[in-house]
XYZ file of C-alpha atoms in Angstrom:
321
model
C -25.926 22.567 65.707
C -25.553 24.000 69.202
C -26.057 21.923 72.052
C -25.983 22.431 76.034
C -22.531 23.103 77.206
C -21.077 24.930 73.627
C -18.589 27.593 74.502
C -17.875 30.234 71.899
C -15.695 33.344 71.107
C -17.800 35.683 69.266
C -15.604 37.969 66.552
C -17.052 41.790 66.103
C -14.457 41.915 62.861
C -12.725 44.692 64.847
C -9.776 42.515 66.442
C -6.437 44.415 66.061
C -4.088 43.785 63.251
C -0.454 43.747 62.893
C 0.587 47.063 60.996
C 3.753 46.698 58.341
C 7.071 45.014 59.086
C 6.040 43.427 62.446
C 5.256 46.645 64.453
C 2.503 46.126 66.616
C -0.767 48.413 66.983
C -1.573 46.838 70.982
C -5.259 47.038 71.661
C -4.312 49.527 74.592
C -1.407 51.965 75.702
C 1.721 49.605 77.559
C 2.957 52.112 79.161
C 4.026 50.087 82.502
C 2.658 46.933 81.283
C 5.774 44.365 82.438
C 4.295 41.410 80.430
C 4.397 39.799 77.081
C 2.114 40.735 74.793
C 2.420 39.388 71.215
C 0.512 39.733 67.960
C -1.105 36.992 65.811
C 0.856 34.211 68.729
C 0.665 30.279 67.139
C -1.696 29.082 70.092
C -1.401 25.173 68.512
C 2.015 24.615 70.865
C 0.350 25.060 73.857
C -3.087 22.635 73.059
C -2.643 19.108 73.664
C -4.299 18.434 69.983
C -1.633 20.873 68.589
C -4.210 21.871 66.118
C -5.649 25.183 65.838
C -5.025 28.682 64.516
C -3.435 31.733 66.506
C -4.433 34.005 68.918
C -5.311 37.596 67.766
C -3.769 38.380 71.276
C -1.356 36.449 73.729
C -0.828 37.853 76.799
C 1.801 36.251 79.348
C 1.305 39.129 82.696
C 4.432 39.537 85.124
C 2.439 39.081 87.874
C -0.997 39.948 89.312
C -0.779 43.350 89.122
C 0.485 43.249 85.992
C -2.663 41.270 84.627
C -4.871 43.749 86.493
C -3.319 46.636 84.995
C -3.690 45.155 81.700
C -7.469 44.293 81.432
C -8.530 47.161 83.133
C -7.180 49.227 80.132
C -9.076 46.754 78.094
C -12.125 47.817 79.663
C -14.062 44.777 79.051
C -13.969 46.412 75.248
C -12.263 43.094 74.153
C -12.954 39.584 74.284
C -10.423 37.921 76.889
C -9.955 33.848 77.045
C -7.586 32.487 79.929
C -5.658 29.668 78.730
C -3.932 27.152 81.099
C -2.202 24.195 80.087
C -4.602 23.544 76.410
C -5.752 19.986 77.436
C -9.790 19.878 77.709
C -9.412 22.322 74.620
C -9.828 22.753 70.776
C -8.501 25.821 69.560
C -10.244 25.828 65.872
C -8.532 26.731 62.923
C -9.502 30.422 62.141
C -7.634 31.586 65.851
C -9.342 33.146 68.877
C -10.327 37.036 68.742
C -9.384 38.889 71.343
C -6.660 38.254 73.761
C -5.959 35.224 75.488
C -3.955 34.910 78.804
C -1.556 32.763 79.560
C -0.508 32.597 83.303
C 3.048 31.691 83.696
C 5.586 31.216 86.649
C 3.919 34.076 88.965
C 0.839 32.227 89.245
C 2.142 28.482 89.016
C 2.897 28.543 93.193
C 1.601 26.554 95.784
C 2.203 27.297 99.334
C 0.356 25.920 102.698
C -1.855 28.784 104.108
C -3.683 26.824 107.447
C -4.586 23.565 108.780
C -5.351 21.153 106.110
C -5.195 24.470 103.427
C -3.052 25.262 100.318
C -3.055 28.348 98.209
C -2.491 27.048 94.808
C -1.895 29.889 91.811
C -4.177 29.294 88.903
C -1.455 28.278 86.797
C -0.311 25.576 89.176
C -0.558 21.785 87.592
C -3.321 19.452 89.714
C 0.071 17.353 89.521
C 2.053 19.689 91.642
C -1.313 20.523 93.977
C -1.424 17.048 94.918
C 2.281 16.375 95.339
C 2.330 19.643 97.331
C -0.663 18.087 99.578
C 1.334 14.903 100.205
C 4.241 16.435 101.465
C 2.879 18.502 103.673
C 0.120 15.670 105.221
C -2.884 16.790 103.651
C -5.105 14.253 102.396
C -8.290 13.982 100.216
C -6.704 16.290 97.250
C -5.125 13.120 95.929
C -8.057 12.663 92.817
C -5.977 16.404 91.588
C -3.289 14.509 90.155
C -5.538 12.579 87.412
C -6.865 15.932 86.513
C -4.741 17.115 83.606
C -4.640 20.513 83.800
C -4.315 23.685 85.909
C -6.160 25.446 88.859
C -7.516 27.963 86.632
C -9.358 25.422 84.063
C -10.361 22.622 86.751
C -11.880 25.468 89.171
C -13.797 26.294 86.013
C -15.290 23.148 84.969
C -15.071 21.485 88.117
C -12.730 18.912 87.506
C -13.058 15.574 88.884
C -11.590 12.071 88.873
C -11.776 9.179 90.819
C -14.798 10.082 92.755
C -14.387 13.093 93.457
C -14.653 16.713 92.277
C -13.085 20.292 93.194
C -16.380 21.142 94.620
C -15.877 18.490 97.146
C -12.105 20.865 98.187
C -12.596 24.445 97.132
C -12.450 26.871 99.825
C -12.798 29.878 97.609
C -10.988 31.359 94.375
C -9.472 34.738 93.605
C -10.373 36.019 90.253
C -9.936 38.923 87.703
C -12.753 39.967 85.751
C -12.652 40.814 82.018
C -12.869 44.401 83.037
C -9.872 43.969 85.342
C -12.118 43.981 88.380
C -11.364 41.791 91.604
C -13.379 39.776 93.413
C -13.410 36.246 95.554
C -16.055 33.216 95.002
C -16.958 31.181 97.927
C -17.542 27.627 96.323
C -20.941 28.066 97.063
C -21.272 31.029 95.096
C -19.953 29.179 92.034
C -23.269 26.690 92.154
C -21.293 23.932 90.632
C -22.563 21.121 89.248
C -21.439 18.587 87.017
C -18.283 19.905 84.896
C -19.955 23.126 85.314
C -19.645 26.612 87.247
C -21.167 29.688 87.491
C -18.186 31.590 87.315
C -18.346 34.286 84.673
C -17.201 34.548 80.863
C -13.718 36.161 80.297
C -12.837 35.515 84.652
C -9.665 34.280 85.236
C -8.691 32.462 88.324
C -5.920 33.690 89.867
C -5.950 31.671 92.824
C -7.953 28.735 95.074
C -8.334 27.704 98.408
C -8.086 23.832 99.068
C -9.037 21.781 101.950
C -8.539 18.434 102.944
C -8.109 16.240 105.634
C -5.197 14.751 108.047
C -3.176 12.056 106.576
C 0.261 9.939 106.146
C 2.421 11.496 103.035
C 3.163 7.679 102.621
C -0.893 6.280 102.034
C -1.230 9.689 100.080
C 1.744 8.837 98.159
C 0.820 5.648 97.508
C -2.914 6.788 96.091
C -1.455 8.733 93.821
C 0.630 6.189 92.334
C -2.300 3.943 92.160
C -4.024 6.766 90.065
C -1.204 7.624 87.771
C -1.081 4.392 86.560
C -4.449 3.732 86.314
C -4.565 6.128 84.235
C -1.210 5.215 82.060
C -3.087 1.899 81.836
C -6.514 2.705 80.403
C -5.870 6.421 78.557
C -4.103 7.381 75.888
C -2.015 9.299 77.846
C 1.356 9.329 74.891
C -0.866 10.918 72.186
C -2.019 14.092 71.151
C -5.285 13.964 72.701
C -7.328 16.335 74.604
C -8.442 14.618 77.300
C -12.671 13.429 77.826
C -14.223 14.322 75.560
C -17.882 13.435 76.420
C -19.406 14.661 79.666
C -21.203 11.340 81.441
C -24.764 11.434 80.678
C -26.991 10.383 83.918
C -26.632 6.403 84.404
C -24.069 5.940 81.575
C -20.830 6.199 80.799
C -19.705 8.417 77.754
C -17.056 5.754 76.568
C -19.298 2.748 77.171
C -22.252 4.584 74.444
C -19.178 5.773 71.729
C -18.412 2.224 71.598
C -21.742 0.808 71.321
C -22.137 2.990 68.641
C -19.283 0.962 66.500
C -17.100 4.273 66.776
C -13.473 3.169 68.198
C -11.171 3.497 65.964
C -13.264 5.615 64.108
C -11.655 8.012 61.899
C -11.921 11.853 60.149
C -9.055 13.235 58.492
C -6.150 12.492 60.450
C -8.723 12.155 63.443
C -9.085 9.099 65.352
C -11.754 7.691 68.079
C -8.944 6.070 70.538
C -8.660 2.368 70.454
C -7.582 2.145 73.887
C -10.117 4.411 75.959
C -13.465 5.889 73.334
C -13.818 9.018 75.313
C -10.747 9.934 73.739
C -10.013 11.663 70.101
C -6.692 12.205 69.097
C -4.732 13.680 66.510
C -2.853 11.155 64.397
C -0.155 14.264 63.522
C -1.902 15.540 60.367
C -5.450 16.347 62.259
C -6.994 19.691 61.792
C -9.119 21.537 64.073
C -11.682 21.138 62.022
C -11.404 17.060 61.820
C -10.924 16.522 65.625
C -14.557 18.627 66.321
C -16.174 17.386 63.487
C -15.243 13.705 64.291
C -16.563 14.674 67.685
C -20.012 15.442 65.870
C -19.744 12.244 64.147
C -19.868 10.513 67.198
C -22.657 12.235 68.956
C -24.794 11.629 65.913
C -23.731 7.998 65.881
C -24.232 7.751 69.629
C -27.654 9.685 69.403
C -28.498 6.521 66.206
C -27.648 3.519 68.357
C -29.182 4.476 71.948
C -30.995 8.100 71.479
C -28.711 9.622 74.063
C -27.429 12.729 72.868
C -23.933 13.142 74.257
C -22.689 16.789 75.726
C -19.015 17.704 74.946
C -16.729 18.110 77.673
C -14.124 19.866 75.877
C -13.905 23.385 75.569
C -14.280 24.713 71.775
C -13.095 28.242 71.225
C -12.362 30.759 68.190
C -13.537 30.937 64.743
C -14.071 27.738 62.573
């Protein structure tokens, strides 16, 4: 059953194959193409879960130019999927068609670009936004480092923690349509709500502007530490999880309604509800794909039983069951 928020990878059965003996048939010519691009690429390493099947298509560009170069030889002819660092994501078992991009070093910079502003690559960790931030004064970006992923993925969803949200700090983004076209997004433009954007299927963020405020590195410092281990204290932060996984209906909390429901602890397969925070699943180290989203459905319909709230997933759930 589909439900609001369901993100899907639709397969047209015409996703390249590998030919005989490992040589590769690429979905377009590579002539000056400086990247990686590899065939039929395990995707499960880079997921939190480390579940899920591979990716018809992994690309890893050089640089920007390189990615540009790349997708518009795709010509939008090919799904694409951006992938940052896999943790408010289920790959499923059958692999994602198309070709999914994986933004490495060249986009993982962040650099101070005017008063109270950094230019942070969309492969740069909220981690290293934040710490960035506090060295250089800037206050109010400080909720980035409970966010556990990139710039790419939390410009997407707009990420939030603590209060806040990326929609309270974006400037703008740079991004690369599937078609390898270029264009910037006010935040405006983006008409972001909760855990939700406008920006387009198959876009990848390249870039974002942040703003804050004045501040003392030492009280931003300090905030930080207070939100690192608040979350060390009530997440499961040393398992193979995935992150929420229920968005916060209106007037509830997503955890407080999976454990009415009788679910922690709950298990599927090597699947478990989290005994130490319920908006969690995580993989035991035998969990499937398959059992982490379909103990995820277990829970909504268990949650939709006790209190008729029907819970919307959080996580992002991509490929082909």
């Amino acid at each position: 059953m589909t439900q609001p928020g369901d993100s899907f990878i639709w397969d047209d059965g015409a996703a390249p194959t590998c030919a005989v003996e490992g040589a590769v048939a690429a979905p377009v010519p590579l002539e000056g193409i400086r990247g990686k691009l590899t065939c039929k690429a395990p995707l499960a390493p880079y997921t939190w879960f480390k579940t899920g099947g591979p990716a018809d298509w992994l690309f890893e560009p050089a640089d920007l130019d390189d990615l540009k170069a790349f997708l518009e030889r795709l010509g939008g002819e090919i799904p694409v999927m951006a992938l940052g660092l896999g943790s408010n994501l289920i790959v499923r078992d059958g692999g994602v068609p198309g070709v999914v991009v994986r933004l490495g070093k060249a986009f993982a910079g962040v650099e101070e670009t005017g008063d109270c502003e950094l230019t942070c690559g969309g492969g740069a960790s909220g981690i290293l936004v934040a710490s960035t931030a506090r060295d250089k004064g800037i206050a109010g970006l400080e909720f980035l480092r409970g966010i556990p992923g990139t710039v790419g993925g939390f410009v997407r969803m707009n990420g939030g923690a603590y209060g806040r949200e990326v929609a309270d700090v974006l400037v703008d983004c740079a991004v690369i349509l599937h078609d390898g076209s270029f264009i910037t997004l006010s935040a405006a433009e983006l008409d972001y709500g909760y855990r939700h954007s406008a920006l387009p299927e198959g876009a990848i963020v390249v870039s974002a502007r942040f703003r804050g405020h004045p501040g003392d590195p030492a009280a931003i410092g300090a905030e930080m530490e207070r939100i690192a281990a608040a979350r060390e204290a009530s997440q499961p932060l040393r398992t193979k999880t995935g992150g929420s996984t229920f968005k916060n209906p209106p007037g509830h909390k997503a955890w407080e309604l999976v454990d009415r429901a009788g679910c922690r602890g709950l298990r599927l397969g090597g699947a478990q509800v989290s005994e130490k925070h319920t908006n969690f699943l995580i993989n035991t180290g035998t969990a499937t794909s398959a059992d982490i989203e379909g103990l995820g459905e277990l829970v909504r319909d268990k949650v939709y039983a006790a209190t008729g709230i029907s819970l919307e997933w959080e996580i992002q759930r991509v490929g082909r069951p």
